[in-house]
mmCIF file of N, CA and C in Angstrom:
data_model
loop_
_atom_site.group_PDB
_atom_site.id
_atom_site.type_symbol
_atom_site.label_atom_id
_atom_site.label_comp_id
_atom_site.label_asym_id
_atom_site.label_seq_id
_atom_site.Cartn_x
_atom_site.Cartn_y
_atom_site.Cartn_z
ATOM 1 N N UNK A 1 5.426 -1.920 -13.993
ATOM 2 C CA UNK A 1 6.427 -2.446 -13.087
ATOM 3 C C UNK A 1 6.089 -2.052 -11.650
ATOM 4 N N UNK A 2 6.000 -2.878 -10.782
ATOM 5 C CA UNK A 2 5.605 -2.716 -9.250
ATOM 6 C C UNK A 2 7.256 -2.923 -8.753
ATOM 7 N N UNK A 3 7.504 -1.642 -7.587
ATOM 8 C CA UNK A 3 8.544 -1.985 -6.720
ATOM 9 C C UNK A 3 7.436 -2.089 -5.150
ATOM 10 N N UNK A 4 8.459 -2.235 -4.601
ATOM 11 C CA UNK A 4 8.305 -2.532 -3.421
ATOM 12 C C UNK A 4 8.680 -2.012 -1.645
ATOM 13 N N UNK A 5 8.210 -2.072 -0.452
ATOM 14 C CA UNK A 5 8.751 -1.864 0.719
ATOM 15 C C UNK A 5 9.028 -2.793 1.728
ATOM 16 N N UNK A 6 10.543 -2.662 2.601
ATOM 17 C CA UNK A 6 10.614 -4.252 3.439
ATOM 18 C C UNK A 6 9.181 -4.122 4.138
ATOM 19 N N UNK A 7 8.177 -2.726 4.556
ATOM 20 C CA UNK A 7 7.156 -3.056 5.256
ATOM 21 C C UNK A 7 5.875 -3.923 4.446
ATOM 22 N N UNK A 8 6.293 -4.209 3.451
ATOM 23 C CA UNK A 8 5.438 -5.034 2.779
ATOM 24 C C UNK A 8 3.945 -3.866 2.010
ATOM 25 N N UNK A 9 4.220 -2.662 1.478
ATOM 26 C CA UNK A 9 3.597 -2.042 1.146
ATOM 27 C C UNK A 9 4.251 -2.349 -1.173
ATOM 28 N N UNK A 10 2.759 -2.219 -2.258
ATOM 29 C CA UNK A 10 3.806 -2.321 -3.348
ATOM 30 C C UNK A 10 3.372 -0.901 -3.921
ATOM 31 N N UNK A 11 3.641 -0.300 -5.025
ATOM 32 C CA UNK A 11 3.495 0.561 -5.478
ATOM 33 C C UNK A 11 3.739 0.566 -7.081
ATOM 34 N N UNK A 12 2.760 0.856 -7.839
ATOM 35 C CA UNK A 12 2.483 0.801 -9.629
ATOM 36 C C UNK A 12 2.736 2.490 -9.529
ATOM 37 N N UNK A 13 3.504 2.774 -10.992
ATOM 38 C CA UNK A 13 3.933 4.151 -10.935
ATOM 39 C C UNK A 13 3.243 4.569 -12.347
ATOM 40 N N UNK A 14 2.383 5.260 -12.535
ATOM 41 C CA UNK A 14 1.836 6.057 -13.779
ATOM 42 C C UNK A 14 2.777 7.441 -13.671
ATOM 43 N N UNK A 15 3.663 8.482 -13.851
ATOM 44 C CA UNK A 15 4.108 9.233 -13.794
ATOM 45 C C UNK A 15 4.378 9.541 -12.643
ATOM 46 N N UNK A 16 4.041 10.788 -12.243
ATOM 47 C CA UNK A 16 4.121 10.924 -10.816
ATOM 48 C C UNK A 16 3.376 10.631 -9.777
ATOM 49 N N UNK A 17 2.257 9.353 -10.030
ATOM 50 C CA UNK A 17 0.850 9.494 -9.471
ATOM 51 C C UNK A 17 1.680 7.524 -9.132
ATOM 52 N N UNK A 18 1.276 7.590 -7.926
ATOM 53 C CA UNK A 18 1.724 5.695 -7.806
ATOM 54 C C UNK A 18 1.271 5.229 -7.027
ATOM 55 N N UNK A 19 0.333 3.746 -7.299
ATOM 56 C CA UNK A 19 -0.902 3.345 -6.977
ATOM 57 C C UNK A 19 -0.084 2.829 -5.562
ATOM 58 N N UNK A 20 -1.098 2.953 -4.200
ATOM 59 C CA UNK A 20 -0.139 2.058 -3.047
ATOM 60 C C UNK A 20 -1.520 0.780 -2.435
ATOM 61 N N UNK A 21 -0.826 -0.120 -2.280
ATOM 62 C CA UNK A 21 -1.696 -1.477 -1.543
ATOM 63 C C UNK A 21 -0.514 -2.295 -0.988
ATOM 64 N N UNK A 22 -1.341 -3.091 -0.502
ATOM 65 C CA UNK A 22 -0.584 -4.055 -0.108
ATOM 66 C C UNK A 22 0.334 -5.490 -0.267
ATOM 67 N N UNK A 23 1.028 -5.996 0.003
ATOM 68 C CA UNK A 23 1.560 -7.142 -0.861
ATOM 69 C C UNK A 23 0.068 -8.111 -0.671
ATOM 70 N N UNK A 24 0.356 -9.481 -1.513
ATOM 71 C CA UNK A 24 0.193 -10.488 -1.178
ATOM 72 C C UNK A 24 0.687 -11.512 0.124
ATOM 73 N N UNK A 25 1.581 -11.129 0.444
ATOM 74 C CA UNK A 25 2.331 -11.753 1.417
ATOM 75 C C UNK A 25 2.135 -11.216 3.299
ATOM 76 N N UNK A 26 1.968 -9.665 3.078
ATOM 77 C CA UNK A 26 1.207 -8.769 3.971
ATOM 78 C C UNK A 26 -0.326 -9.627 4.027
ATOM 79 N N UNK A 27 -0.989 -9.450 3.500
ATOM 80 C CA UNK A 27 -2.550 -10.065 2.918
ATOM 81 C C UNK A 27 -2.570 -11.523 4.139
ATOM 82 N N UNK A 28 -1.575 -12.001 3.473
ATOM 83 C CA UNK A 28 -1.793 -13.154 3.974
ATOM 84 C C UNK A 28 -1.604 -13.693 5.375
ATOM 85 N N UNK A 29 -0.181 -12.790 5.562
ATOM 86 C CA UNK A 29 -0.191 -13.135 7.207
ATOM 87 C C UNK A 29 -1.281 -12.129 8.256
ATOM 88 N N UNK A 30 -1.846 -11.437 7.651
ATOM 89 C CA UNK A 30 -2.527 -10.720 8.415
ATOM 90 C C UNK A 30 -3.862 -11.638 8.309
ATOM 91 N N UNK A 31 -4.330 -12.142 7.433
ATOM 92 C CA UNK A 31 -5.673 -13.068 7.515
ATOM 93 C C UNK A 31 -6.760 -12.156 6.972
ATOM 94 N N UNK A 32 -7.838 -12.504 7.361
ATOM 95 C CA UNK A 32 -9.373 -12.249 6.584
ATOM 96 C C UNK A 32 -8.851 -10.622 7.429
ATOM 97 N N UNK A 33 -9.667 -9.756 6.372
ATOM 98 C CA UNK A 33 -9.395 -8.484 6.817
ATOM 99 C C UNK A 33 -10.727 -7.897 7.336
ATOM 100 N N UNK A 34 -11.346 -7.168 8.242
ATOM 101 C CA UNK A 34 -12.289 -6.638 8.599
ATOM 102 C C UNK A 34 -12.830 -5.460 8.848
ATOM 103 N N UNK A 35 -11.364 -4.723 8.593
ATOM 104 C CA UNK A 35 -11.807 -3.128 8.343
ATOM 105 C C UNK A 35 -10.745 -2.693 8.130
ATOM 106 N N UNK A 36 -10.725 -1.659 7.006
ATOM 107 C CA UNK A 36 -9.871 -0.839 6.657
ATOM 108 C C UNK A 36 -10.288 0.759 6.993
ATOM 109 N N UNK A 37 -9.088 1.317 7.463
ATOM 110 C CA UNK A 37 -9.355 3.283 7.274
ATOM 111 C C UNK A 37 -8.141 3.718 6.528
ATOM 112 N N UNK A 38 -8.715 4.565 5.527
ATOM 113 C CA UNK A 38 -7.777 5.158 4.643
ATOM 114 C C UNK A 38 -7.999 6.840 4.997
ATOM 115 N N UNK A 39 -6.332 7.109 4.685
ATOM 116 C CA UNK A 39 -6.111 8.626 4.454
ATOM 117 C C UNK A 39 -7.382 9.506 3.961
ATOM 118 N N UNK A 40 -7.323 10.492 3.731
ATOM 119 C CA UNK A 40 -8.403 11.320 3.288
ATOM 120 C C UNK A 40 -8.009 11.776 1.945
ATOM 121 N N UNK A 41 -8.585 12.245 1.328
ATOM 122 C CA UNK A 41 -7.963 12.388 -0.342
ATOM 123 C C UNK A 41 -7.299 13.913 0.117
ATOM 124 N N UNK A 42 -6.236 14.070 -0.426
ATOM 125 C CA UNK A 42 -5.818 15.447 -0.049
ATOM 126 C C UNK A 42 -5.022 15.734 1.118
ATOM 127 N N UNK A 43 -4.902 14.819 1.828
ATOM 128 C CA UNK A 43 -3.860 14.561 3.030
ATOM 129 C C UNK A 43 -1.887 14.569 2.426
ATOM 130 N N UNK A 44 -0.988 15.129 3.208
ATOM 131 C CA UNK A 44 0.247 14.723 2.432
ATOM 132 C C UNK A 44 0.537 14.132 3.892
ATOM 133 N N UNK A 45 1.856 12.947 3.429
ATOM 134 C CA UNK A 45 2.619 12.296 4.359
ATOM 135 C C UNK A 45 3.765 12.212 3.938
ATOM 136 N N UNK A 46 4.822 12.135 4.767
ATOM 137 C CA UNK A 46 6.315 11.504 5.057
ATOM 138 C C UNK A 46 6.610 10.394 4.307
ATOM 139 N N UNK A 47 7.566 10.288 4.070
ATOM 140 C CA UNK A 47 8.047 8.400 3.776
ATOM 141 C C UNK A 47 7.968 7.904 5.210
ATOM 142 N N UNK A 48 7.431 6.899 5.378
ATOM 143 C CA UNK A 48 7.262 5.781 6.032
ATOM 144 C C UNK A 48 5.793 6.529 7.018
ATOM 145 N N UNK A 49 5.477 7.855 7.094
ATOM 146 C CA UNK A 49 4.014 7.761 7.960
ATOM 147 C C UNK A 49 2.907 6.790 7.500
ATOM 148 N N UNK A 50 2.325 6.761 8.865
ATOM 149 C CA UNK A 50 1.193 6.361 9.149
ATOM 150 C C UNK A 50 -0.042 6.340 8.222
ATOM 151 N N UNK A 51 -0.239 6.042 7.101
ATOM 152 C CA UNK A 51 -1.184 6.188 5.876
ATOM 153 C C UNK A 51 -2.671 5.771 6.104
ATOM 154 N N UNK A 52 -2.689 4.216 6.626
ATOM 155 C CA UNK A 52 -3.951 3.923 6.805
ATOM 156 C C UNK A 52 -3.837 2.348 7.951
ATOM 157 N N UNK A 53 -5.037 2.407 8.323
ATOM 158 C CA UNK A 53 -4.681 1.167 8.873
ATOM 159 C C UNK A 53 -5.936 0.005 8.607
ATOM 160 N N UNK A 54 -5.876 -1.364 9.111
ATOM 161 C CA UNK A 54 -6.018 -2.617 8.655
ATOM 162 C C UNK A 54 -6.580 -3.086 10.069
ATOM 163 N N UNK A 55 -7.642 -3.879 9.898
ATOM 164 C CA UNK A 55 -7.946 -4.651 11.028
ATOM 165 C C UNK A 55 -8.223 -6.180 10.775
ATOM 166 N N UNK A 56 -7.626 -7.166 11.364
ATOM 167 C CA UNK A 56 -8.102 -8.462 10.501
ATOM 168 C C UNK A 56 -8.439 -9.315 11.857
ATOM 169 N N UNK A 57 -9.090 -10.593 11.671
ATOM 170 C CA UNK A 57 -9.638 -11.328 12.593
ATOM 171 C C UNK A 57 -8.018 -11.672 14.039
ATOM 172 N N UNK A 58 -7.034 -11.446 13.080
ATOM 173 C CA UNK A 58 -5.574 -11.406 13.961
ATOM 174 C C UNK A 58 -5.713 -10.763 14.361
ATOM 175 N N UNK A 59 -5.196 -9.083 14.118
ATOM 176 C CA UNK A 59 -4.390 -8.363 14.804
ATOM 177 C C UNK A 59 -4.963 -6.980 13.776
ATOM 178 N N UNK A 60 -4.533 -5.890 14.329
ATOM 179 C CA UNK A 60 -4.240 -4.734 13.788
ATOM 180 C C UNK A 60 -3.075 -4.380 12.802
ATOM 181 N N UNK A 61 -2.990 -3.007 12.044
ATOM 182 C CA UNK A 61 -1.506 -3.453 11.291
ATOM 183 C C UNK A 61 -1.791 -1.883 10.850
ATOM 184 N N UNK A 62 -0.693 -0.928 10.650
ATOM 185 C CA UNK A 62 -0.599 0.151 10.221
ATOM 186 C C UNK A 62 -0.147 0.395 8.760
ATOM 187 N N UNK A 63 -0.632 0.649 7.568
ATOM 188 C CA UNK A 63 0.298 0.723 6.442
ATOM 189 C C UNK A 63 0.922 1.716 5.901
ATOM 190 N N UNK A 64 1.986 2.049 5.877
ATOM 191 C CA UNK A 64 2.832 3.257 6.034
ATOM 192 C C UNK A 64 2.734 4.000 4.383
ATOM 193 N N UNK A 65 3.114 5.172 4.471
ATOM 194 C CA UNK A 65 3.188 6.040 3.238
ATOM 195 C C UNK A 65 4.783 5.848 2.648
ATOM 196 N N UNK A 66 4.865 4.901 1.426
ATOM 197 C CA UNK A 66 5.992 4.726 1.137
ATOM 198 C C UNK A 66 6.957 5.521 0.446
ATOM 199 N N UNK A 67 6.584 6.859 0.116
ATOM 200 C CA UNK A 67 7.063 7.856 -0.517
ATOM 201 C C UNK A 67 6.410 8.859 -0.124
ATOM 202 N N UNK A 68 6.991 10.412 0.010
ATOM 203 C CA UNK A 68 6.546 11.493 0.754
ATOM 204 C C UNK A 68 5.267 11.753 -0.910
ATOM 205 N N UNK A 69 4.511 12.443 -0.547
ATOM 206 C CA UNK A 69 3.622 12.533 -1.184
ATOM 207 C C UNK A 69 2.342 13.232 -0.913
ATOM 208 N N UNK A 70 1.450 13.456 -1.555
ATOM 209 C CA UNK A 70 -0.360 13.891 -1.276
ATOM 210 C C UNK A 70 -0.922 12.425 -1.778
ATOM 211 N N UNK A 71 -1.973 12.008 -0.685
ATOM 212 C CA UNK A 71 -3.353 11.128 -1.345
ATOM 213 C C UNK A 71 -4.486 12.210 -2.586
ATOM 214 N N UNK A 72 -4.025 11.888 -3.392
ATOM 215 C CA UNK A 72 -5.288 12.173 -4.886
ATOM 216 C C UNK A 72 -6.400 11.639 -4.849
ATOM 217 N N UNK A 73 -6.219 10.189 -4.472
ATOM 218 C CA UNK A 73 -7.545 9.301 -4.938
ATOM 219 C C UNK A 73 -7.658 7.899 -3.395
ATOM 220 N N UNK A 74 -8.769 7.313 -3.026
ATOM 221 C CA UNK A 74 -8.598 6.495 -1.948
ATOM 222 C C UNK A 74 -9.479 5.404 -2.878
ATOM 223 N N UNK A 75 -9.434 3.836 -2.329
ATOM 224 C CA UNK A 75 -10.438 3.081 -2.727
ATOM 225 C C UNK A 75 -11.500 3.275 -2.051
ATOM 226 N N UNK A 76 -12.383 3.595 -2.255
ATOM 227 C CA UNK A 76 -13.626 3.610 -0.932
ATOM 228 C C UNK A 76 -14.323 2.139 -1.099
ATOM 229 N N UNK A 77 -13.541 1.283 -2.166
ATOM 230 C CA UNK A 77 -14.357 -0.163 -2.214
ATOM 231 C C UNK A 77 -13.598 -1.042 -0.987
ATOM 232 N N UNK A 78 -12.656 -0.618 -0.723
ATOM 233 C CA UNK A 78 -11.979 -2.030 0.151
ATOM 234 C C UNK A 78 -12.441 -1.443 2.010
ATOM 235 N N UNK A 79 -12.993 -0.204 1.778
ATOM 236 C CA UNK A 79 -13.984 0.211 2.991
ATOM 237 C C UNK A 79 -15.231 -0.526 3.272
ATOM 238 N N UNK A 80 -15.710 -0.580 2.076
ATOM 239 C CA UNK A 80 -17.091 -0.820 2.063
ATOM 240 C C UNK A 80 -16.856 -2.453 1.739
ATOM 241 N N UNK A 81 -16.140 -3.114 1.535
ATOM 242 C CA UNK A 81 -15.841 -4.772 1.782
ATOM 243 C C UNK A 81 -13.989 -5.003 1.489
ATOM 244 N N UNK A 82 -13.570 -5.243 2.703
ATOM 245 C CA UNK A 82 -12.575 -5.431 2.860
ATOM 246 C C UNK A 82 -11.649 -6.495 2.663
ATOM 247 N N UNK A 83 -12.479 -7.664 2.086
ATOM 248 C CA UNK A 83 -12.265 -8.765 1.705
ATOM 249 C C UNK A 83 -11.785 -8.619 0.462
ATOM 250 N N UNK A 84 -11.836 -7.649 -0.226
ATOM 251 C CA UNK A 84 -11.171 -7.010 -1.722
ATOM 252 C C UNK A 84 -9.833 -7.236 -1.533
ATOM 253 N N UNK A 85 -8.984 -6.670 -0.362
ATOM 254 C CA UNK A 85 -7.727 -7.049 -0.194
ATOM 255 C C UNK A 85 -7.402 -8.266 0.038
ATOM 256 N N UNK A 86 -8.182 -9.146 0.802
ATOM 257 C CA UNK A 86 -7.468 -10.534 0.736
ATOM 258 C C UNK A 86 -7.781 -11.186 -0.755
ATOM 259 N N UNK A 87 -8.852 -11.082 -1.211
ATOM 260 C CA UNK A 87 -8.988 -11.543 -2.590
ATOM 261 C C UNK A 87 -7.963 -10.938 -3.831
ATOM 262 N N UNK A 88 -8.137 -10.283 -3.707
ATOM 263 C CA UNK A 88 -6.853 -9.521 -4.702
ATOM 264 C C UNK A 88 -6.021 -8.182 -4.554
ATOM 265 N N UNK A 89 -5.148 -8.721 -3.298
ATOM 266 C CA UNK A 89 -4.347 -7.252 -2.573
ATOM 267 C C UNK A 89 -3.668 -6.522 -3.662
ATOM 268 N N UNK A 90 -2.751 -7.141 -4.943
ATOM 269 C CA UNK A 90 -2.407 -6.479 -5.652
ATOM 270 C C UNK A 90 -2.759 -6.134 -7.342
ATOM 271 N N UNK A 91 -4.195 -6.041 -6.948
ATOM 272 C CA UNK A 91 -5.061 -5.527 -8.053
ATOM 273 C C UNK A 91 -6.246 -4.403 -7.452
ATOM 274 N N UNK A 92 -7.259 -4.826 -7.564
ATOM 275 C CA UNK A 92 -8.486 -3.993 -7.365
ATOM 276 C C UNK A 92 -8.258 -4.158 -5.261
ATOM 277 N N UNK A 93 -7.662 -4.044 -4.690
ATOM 278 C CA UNK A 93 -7.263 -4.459 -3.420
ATOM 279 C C UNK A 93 -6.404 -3.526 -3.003
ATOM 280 N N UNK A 94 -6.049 -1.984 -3.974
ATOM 281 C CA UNK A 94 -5.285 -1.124 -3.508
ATOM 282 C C UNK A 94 -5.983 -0.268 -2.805
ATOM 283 N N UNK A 95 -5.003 0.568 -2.128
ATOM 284 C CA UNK A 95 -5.444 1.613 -0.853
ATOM 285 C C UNK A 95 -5.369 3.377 -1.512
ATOM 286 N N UNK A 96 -4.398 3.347 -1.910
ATOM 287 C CA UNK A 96 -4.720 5.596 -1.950
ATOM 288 C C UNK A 96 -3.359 5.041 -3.229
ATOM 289 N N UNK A 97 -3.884 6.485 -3.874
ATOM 290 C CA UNK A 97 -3.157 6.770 -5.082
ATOM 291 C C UNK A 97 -2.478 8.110 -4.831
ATOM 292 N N UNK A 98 -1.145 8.516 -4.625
ATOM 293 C CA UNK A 98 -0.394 9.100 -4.229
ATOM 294 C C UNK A 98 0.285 9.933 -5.054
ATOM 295 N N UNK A 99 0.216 11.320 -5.271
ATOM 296 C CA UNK A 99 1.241 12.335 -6.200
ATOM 297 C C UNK A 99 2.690 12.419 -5.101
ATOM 298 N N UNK A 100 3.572 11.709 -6.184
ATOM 299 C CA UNK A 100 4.480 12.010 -5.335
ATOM 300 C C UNK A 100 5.635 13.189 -5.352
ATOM 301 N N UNK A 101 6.015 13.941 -4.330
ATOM 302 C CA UNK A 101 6.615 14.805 -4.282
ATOM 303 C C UNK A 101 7.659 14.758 -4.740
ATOM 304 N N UNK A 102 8.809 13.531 -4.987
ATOM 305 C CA UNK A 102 10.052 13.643 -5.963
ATOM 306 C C UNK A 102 9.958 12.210 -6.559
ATOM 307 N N UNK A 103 9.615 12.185 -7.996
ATOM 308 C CA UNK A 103 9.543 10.684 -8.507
ATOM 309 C C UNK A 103 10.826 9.964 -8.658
ATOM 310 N N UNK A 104 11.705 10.654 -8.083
ATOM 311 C CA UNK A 104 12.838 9.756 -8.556
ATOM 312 C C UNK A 104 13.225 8.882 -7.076
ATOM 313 N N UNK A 105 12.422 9.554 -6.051
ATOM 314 C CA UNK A 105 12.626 8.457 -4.482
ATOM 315 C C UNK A 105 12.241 7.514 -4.894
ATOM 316 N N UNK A 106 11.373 6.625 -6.224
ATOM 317 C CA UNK A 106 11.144 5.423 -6.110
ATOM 318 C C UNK A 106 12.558 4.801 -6.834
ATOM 319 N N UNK A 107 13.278 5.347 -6.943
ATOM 320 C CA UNK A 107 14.701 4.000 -7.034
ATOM 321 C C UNK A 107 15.308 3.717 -6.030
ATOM 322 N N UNK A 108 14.789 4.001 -4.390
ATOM 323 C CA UNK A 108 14.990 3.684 -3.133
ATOM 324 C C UNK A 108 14.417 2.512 -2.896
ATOM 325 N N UNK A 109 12.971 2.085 -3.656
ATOM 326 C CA UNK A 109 12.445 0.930 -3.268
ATOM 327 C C UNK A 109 12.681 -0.184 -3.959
ATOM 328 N N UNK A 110 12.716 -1.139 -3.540
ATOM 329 C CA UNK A 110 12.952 -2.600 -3.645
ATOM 330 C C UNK A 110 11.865 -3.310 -5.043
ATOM 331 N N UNK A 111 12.764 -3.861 -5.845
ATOM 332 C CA UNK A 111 12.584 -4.524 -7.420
ATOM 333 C C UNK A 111 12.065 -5.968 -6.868
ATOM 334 N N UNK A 112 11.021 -6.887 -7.403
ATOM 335 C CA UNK A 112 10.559 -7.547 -6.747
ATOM 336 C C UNK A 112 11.104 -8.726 -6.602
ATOM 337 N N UNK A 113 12.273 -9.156 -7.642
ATOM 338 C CA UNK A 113 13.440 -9.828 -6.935
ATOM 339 C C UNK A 113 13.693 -10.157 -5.569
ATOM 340 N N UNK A 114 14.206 -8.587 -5.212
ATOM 341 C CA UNK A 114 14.569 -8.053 -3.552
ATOM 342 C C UNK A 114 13.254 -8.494 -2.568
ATOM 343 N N UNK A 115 12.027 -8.060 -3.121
ATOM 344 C CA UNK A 115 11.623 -8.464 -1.942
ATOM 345 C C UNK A 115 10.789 -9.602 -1.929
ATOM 346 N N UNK A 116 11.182 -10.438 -3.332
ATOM 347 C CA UNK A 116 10.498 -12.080 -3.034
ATOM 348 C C UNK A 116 12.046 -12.024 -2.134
ATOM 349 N N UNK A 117 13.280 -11.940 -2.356
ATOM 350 C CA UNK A 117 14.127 -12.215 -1.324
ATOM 351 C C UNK A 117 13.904 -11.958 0.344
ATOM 352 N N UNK A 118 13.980 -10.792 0.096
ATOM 353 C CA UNK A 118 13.383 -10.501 1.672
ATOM 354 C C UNK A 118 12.491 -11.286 2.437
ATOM 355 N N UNK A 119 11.179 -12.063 1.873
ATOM 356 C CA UNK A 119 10.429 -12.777 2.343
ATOM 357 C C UNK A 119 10.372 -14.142 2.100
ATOM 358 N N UNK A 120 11.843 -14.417 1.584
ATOM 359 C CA UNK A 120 11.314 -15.766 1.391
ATOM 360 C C UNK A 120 12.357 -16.620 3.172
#
């Protein structure tokens, strides 16, 4: 089950460990992507910090840490071709895998109901 953030960040939950990327819908309005920088493995953040950021033939774009947490694990594939995220943002197109500090903050985030609502 994937929930969700209005910043357009989704999140897959294996226990306390929950995969973070980006929507499809993020993906898309941002366009062909051209560089990504991710957290460092071992870094902790805030809910809503600064996690990693995105560069696409548009614009720039920051993707926030949607639950307070440590980075465990980073993709180093969507570094090394970034086109992984526009091809499949919510599969092999994720960004850092996150231990999170209280698993129960994910019933704060949005069921994907809510945020096909939000964006439609």
């Amino acid at each position: 089950m994937l929930k969700f953030t209005a910043e357009h960040e989704w999140l897959k939950f294996e226990g306390d460990i929950a995969t973070v990327g980006i929507t499809s819908h993020a993906a898309e309005q941002l366009g062909d992507l051209v560089f990504v920088e991710l957290p460092e493995v071992g870094a902790t953040f805030a809910k809503d910090g600064d996690a990693a950021t995105v560069e696409s033939v548009k614009a720039a774009s920051d993707v926030y840490c949607p639950l307070d947490g440590e980075v465990v694990e980073i993709n180093q594939a969507i570094v090394d071709d970034p086109s992984l995220v526009n091809s499949d943002p919510q599969g092999a197109g994720w960004f850092f895998k996150l231990k999170l500090s209280n698993p129960a903050d994910a019933e704060t985030l949005l069921d994907e109901a809510a945020y096909k609502e939000l964006i439609a």
